[in-house]
PDB file of C-alpha atoms in Angstrom:
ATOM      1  CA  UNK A   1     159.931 128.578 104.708  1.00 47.00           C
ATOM      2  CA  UNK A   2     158.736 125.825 107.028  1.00 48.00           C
ATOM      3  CA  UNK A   3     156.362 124.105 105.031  1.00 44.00           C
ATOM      4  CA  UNK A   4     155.208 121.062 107.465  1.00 46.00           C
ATOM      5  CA  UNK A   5     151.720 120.533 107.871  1.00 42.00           C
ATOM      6  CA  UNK A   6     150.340 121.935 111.659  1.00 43.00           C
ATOM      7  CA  UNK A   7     147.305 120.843 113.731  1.00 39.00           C
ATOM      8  CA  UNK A   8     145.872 123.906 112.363  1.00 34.00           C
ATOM      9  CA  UNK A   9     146.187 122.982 108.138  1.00 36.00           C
ATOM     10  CA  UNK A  10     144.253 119.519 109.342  1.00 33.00           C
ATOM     11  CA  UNK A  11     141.455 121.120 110.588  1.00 32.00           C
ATOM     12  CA  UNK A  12     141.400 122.996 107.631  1.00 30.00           C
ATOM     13  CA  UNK A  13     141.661 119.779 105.735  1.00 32.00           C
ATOM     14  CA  UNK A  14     138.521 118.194 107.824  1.00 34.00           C
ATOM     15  CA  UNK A  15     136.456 120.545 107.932  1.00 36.00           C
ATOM     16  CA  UNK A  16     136.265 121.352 104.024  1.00 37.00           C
ATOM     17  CA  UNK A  17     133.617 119.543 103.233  1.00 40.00           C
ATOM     18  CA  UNK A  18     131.622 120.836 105.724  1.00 38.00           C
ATOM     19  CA  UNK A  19     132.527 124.554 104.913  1.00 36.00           C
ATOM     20  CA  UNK A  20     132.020 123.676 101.389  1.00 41.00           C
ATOM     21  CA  UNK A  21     128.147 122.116 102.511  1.00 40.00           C
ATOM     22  CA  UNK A  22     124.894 124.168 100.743  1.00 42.00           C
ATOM     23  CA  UNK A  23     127.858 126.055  98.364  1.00 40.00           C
ATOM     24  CA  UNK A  24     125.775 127.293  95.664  1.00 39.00           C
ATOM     25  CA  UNK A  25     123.543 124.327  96.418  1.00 44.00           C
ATOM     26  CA  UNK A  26     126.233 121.770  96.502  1.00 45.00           C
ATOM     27  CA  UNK A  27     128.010 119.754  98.483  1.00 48.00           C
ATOM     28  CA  UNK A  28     131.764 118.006  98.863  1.00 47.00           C
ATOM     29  CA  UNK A  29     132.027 114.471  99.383  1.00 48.00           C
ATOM     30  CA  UNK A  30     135.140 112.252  98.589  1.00 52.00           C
ATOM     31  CA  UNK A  31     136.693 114.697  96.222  1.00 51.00           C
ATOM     32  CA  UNK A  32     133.403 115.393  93.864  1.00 67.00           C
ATOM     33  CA  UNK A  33     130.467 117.633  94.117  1.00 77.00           C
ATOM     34  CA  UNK A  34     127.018 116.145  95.089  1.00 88.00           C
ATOM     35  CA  UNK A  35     124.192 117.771  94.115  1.00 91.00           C
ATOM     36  CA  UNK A  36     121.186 119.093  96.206  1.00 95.00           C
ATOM     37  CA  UNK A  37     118.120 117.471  95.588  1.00 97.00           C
ATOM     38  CA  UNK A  38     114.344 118.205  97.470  1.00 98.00           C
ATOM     39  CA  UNK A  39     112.299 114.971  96.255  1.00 98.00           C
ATOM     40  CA  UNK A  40     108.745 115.654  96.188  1.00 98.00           C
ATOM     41  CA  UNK A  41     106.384 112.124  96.873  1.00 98.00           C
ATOM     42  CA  UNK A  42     103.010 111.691  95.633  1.00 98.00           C
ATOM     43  CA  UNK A  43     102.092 109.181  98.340  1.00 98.00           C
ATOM     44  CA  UNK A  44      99.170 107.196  97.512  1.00 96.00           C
ATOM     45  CA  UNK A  45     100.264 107.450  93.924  1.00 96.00           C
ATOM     46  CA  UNK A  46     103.904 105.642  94.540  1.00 97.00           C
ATOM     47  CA  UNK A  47     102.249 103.383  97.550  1.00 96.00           C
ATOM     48  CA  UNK A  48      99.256 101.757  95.529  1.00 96.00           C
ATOM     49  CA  UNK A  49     101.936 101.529  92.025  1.00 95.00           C
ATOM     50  CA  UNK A  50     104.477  99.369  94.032  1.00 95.00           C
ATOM     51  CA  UNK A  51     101.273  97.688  95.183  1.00 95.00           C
ATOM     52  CA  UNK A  52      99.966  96.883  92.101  1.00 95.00           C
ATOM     53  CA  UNK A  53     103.475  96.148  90.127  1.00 95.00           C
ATOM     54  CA  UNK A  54     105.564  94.072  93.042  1.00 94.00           C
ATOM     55  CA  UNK A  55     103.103  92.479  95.468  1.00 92.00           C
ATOM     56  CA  UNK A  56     101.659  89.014  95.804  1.00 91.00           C
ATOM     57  CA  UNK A  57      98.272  88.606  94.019  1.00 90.00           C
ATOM     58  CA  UNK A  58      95.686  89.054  97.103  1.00 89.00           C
ATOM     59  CA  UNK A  59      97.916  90.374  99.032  1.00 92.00           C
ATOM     60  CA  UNK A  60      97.037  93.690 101.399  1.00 92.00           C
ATOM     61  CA  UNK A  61      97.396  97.180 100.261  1.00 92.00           C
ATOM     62  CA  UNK A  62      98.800  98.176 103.799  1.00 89.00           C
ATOM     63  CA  UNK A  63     101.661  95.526 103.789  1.00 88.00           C
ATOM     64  CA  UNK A  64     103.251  97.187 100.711  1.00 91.00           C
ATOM     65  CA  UNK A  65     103.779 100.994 102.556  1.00 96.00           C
ATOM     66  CA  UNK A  66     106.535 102.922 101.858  1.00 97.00           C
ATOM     67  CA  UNK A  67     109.587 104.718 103.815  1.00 98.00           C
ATOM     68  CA  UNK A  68     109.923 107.943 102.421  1.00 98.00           C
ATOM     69  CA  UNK A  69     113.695 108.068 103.983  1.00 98.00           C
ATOM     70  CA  UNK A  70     114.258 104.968 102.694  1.00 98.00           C
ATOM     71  CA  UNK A  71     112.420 105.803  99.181  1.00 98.00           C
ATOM     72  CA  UNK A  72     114.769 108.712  99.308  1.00 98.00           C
ATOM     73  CA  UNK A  73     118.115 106.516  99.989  1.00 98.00           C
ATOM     74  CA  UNK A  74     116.984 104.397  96.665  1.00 98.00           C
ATOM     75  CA  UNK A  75     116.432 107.177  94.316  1.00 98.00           C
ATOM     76  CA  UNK A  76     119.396 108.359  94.674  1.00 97.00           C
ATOM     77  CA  UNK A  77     120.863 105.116  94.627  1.00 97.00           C
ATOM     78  CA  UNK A  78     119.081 104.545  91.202  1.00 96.00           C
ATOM     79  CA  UNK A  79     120.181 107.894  89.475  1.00 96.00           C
ATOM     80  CA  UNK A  80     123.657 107.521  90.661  1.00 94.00           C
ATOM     81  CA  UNK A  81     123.707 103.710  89.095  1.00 93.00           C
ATOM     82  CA  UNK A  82     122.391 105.186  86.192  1.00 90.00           C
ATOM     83  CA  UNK A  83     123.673 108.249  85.151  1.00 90.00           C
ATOM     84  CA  UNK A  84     127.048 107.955  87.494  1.00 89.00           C
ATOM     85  CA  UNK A  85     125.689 111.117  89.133  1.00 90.00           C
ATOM     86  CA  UNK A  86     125.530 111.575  93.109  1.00 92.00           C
ATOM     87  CA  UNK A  87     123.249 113.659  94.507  1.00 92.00           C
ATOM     88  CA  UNK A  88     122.534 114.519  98.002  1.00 95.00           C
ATOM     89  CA  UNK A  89     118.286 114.296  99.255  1.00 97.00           C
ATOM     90  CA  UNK A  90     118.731 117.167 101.877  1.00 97.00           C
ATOM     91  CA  UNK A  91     114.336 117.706 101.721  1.00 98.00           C
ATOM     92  CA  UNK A  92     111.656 115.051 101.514  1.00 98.00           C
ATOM     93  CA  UNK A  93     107.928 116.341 101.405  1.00 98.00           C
ATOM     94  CA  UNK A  94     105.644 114.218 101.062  1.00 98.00           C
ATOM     95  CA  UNK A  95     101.415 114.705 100.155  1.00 98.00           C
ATOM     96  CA  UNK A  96      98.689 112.472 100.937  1.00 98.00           C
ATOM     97  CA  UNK A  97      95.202 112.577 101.819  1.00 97.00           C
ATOM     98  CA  UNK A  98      94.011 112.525 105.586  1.00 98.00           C
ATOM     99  CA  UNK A  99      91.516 110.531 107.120  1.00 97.00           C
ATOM    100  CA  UNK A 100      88.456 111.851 109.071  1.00 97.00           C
ATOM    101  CA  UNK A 101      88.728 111.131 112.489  1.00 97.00           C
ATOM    102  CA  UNK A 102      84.999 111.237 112.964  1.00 96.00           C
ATOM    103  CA  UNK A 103      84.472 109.006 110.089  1.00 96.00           C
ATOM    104  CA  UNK A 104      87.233 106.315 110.341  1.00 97.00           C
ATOM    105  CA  UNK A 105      88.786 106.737 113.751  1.00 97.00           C
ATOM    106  CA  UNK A 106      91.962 103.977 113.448  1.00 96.00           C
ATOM    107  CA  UNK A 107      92.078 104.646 110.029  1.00 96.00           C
ATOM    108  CA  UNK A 108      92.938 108.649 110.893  1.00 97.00           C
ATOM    109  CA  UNK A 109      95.207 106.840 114.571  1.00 97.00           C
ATOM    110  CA  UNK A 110      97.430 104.756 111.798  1.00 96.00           C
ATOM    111  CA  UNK A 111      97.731 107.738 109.705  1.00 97.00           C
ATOM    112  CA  UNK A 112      98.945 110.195 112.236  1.00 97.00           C
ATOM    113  CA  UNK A 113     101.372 107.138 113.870  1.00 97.00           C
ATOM    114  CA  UNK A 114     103.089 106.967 110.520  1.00 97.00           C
ATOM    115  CA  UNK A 115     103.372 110.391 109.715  1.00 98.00           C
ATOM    116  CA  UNK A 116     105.359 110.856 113.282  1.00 98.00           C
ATOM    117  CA  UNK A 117     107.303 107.587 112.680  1.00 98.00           C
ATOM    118  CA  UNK A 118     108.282 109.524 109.194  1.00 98.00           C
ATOM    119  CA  UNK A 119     109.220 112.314 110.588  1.00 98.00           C
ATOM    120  CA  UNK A 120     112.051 111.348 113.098  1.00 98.00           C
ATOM    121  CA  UNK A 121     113.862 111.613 109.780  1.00 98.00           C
ATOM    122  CA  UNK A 122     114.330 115.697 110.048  1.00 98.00           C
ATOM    123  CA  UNK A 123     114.223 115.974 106.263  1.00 98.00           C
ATOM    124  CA  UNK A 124     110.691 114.377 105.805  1.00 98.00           C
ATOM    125  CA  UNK A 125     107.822 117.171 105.783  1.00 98.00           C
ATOM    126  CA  UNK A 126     104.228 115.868 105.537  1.00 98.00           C
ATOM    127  CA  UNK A 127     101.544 117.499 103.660  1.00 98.00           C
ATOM    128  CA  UNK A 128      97.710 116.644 104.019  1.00 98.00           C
ATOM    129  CA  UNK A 129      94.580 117.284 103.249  1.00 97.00           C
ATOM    130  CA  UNK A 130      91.261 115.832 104.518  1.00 97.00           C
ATOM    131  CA  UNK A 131      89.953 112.988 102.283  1.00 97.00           C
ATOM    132  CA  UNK A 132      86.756 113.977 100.017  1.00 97.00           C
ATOM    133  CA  UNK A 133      83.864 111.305 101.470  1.00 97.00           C
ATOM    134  CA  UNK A 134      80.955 111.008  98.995  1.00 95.00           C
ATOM    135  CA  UNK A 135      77.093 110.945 100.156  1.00 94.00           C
ATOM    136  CA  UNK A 136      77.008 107.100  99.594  1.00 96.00           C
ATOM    137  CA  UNK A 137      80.225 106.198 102.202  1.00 96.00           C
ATOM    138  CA  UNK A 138      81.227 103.523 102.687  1.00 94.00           C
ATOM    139  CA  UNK A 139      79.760 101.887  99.829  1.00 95.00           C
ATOM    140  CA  UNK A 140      81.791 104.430  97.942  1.00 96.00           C
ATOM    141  CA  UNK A 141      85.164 104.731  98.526  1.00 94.00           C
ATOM    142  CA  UNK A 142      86.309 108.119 100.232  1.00 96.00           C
ATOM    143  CA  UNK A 143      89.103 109.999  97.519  1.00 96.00           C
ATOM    144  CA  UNK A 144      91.962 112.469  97.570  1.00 96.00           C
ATOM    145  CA  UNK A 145      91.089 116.182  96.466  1.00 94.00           C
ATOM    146  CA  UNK A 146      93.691 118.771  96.183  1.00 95.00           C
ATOM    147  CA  UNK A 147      96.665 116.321  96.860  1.00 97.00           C
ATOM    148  CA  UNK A 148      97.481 116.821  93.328  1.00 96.00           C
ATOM    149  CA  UNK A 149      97.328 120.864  93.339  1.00 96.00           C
ATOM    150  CA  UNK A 150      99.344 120.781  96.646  1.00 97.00           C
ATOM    151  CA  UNK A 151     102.213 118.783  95.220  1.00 97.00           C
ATOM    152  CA  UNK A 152     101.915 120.957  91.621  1.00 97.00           C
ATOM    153  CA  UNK A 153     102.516 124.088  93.286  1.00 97.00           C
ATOM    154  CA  UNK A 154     105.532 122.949  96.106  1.00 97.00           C
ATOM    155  CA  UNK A 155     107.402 121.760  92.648  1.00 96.00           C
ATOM    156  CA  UNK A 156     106.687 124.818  90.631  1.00 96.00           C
ATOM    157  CA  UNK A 157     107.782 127.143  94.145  1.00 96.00           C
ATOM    158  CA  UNK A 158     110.978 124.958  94.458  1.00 95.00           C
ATOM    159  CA  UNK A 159     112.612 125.517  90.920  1.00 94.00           C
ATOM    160  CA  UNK A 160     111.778 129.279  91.344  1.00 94.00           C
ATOM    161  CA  UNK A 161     112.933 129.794  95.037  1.00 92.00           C
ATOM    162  CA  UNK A 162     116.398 127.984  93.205  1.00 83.00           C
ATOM    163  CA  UNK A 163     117.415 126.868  96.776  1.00 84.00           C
ATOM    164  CA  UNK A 164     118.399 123.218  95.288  1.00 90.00           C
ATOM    165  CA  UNK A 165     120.043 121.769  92.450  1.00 94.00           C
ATOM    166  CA  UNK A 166     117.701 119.117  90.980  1.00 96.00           C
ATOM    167  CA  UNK A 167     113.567 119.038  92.037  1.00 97.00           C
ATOM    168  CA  UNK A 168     112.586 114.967  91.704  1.00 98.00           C
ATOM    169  CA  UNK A 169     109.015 114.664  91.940  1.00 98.00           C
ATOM    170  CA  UNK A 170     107.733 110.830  92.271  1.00 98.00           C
ATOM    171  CA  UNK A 171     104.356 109.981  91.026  1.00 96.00           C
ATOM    172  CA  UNK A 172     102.978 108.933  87.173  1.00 93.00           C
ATOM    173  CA  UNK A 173      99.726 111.087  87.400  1.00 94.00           C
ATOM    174  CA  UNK A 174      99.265 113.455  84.820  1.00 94.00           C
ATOM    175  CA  UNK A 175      97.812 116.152  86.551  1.00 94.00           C
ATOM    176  CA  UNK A 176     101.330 116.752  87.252  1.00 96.00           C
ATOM    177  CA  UNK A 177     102.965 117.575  84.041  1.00 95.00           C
ATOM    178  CA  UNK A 178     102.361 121.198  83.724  1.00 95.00           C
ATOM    179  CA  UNK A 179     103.582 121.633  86.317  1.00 96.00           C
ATOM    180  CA  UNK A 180     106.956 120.065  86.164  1.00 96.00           C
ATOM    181  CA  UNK A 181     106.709 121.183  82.577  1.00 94.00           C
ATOM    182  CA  UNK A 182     107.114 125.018  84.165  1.00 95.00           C
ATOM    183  CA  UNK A 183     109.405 124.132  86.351  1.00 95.00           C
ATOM    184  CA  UNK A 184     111.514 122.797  83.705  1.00 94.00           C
ATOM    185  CA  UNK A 185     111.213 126.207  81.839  1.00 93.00           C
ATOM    186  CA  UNK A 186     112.060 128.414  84.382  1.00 92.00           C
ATOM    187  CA  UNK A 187     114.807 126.261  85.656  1.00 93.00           C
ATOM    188  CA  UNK A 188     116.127 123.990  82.528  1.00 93.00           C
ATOM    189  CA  UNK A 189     117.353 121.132  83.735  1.00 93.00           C
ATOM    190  CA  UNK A 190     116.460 120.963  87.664  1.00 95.00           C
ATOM    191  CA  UNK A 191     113.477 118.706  87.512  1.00 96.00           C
ATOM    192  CA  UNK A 192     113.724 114.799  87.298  1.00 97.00           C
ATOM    193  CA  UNK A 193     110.793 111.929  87.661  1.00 97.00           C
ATOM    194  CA  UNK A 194     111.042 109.029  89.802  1.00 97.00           C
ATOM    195  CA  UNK A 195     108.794 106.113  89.056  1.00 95.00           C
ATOM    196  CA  UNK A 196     108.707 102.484  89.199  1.00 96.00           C
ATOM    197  CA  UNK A 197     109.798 100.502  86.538  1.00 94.00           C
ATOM    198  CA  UNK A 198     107.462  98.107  84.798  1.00 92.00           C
ATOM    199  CA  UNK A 199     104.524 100.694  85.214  1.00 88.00           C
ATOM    200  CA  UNK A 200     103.402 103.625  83.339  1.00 88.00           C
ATOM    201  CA  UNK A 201     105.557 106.513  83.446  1.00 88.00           C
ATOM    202  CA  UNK A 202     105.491 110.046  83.730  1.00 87.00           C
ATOM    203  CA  UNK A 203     107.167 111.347  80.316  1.00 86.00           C
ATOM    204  CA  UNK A 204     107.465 115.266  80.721  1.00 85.00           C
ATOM    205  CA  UNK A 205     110.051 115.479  77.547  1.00 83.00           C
ATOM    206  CA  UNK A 206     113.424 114.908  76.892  1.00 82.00           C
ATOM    207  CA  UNK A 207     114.809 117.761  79.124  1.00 89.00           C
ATOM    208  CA  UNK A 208     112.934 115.718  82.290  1.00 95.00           C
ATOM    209  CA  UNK A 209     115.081 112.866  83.012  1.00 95.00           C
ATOM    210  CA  UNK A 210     113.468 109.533  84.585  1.00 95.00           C
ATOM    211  CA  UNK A 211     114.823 107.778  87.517  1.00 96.00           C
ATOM    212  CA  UNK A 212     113.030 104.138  86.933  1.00 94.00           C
ATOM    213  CA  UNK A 213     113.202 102.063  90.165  1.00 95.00           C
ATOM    214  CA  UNK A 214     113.158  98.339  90.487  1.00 96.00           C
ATOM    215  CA  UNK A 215     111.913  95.456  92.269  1.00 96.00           C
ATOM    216  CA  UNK A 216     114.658  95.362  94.809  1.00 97.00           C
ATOM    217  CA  UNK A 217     114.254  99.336  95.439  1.00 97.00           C
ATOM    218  CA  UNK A 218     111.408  98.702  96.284  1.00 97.00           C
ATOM    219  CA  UNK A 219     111.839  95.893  98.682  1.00 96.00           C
ATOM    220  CA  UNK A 220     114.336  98.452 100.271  1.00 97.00           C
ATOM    221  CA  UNK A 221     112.054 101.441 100.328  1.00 98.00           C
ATOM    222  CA  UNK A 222     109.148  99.595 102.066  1.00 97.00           C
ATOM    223  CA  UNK A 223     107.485 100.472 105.836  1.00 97.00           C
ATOM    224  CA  UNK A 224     107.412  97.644 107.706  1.00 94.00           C
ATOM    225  CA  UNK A 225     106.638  98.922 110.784  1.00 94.00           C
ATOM    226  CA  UNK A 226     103.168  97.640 112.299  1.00 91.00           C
ATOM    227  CA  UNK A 227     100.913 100.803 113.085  1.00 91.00           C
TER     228      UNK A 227
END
C-alpha cells in the first residue's frame, strides 16, 4: 500500500478549515474550534460611555466615535484574553438613531457618510430610526425612540433562529435585560455583554457572561476618520 502523501491529500489538508467553516456554527482555525458570534451594538449607548469614561475633560463628543469593525476585533480580543476562548464575529449590526435631514442637514450628511464608511466591512449591518425632535428644538435636545425595542427584538430573533454560537450585545441600558434575559432561556448559554470597564454594567445573571473592555480597547476601537 503506497502510503505517500499526493497533490490531492494536500488539498484536502488546505482546504479543511474552510470545509469545516459555519459547521454547526463553528469554525476551524489552527487546530481548535472558534465559535460564531453576531455582536449586536447599541451605538449611542457604547459611543457617549467611552466618551464619558476615557476622554479628555472638554473634549468633543464626535472625536471619541467608534469603529464597529474595529469594536468587533477588540471584543473578541477581550473574551479570548479572558476566558482563553476564541470566537469568530462573522455579523455586526449595529442601531442608532437618524437625523432629520430637514431639521439638521450635515448632521443627517455625517451620519449617512459614516454609516457607508462602516459598511465596506461586509459584516456591519446598520439599523436606524428617525430621531424623536420635541416641540421646543433646539433648545431641547432631539432623542432616540425605538432604538432600544429594535436592538431587544434582533437579540431575542438571533438566539431563536440558533444560526450562531454566542449573541454579544454591547450597551449598559436596562431596557435591555429582558430581553437578553429570554434569550438566555431559550438558548442557555449563547448570550454575553460587552461593556466598558470602569462604567456601569449590564448584569443579566450569572449565566450572562461580561466581556469588560479597557482603556486601550478603546483607543483601538475608535473612528478617526473626519466626516
Amino acid at each position: 500500500m503506497n502510503l505517500t502523501p499526493t497533490r490531492t491529500d494536500a488539498k484536502i489538508v488546505v482546504l479543511l478549515p474552510t470545509l469545516l467553516r459555519d459547521w454547526w456554527g463553528f469554525s476551524f482555525s489552527g487546530g481548535a474550534w472558534v465559535a460564531n458570534a453576531h455582536l449586536f451594538i447599541d451605538y449611542q449607548n457604547v459611543h457617549l460611555s467611552a466618551w464619558e469614561l476615557f476622554s479628555p475633560y472638554g473634549a468633543p463628543k464626535h472625536d471619541f466615535l467608534i469603529d464597529p469593525s474595529r469594536f468587533a476585533t477588540q471584543v473578541s480580543a477581550a473574551w479570548a484574553s479572558g476566558s482563553g476562548e476564541a470566537l469568530e464575529v462573522s455579523e455586526i449590526v449595529v442601531f442608532r438613531g437618524l437625523p432629520d435631514p430637514r431639521k439638521e442637514r450635515e448632521m443627517n450628511s455625517r451620519v449617512s457618510r459614516q454609516h457607508s464608511a462602516w459598511r465596506r466591512d461586509p459584516r456591519v449591518q446598520v439599523k436606524t430610526r428617525a430621531l424623536r425632535y420635541p416641540r421646543d428644538w433646539p433648545d431641547e435636545r432631539a432623542q432616540e425612540k425605538g432604538v432600544d425595542v429594535m436592538l431587544a427584538l434582533a437579540v431575542v430573533r438571533c438566539a431563536l433562529a440558533d444560526d450562531c454560537d454566542k449573541v454579544i450585545v454591547a450597551t449598559r441600558d436596562t431596557d435591555i435585560l429582558p430581553a437578553i434575559e429570554m434569550a438566555s432561556e431559550e438558548k442557555p448559554g449563547c448570550v454575553m455583554v460587552a461593556s466598558w470597564d470602569g462604567g456601569s454594567v449590564l448584569r443579566a445573571g450569572a449565566g450572562v457572561p461580561i466581556i469588560r473592555m479597557n482603556k486601550n480597547a478603546f483607543a483601538r476601537s475608535r473612528d478617526t476618520r473626519k466626516y
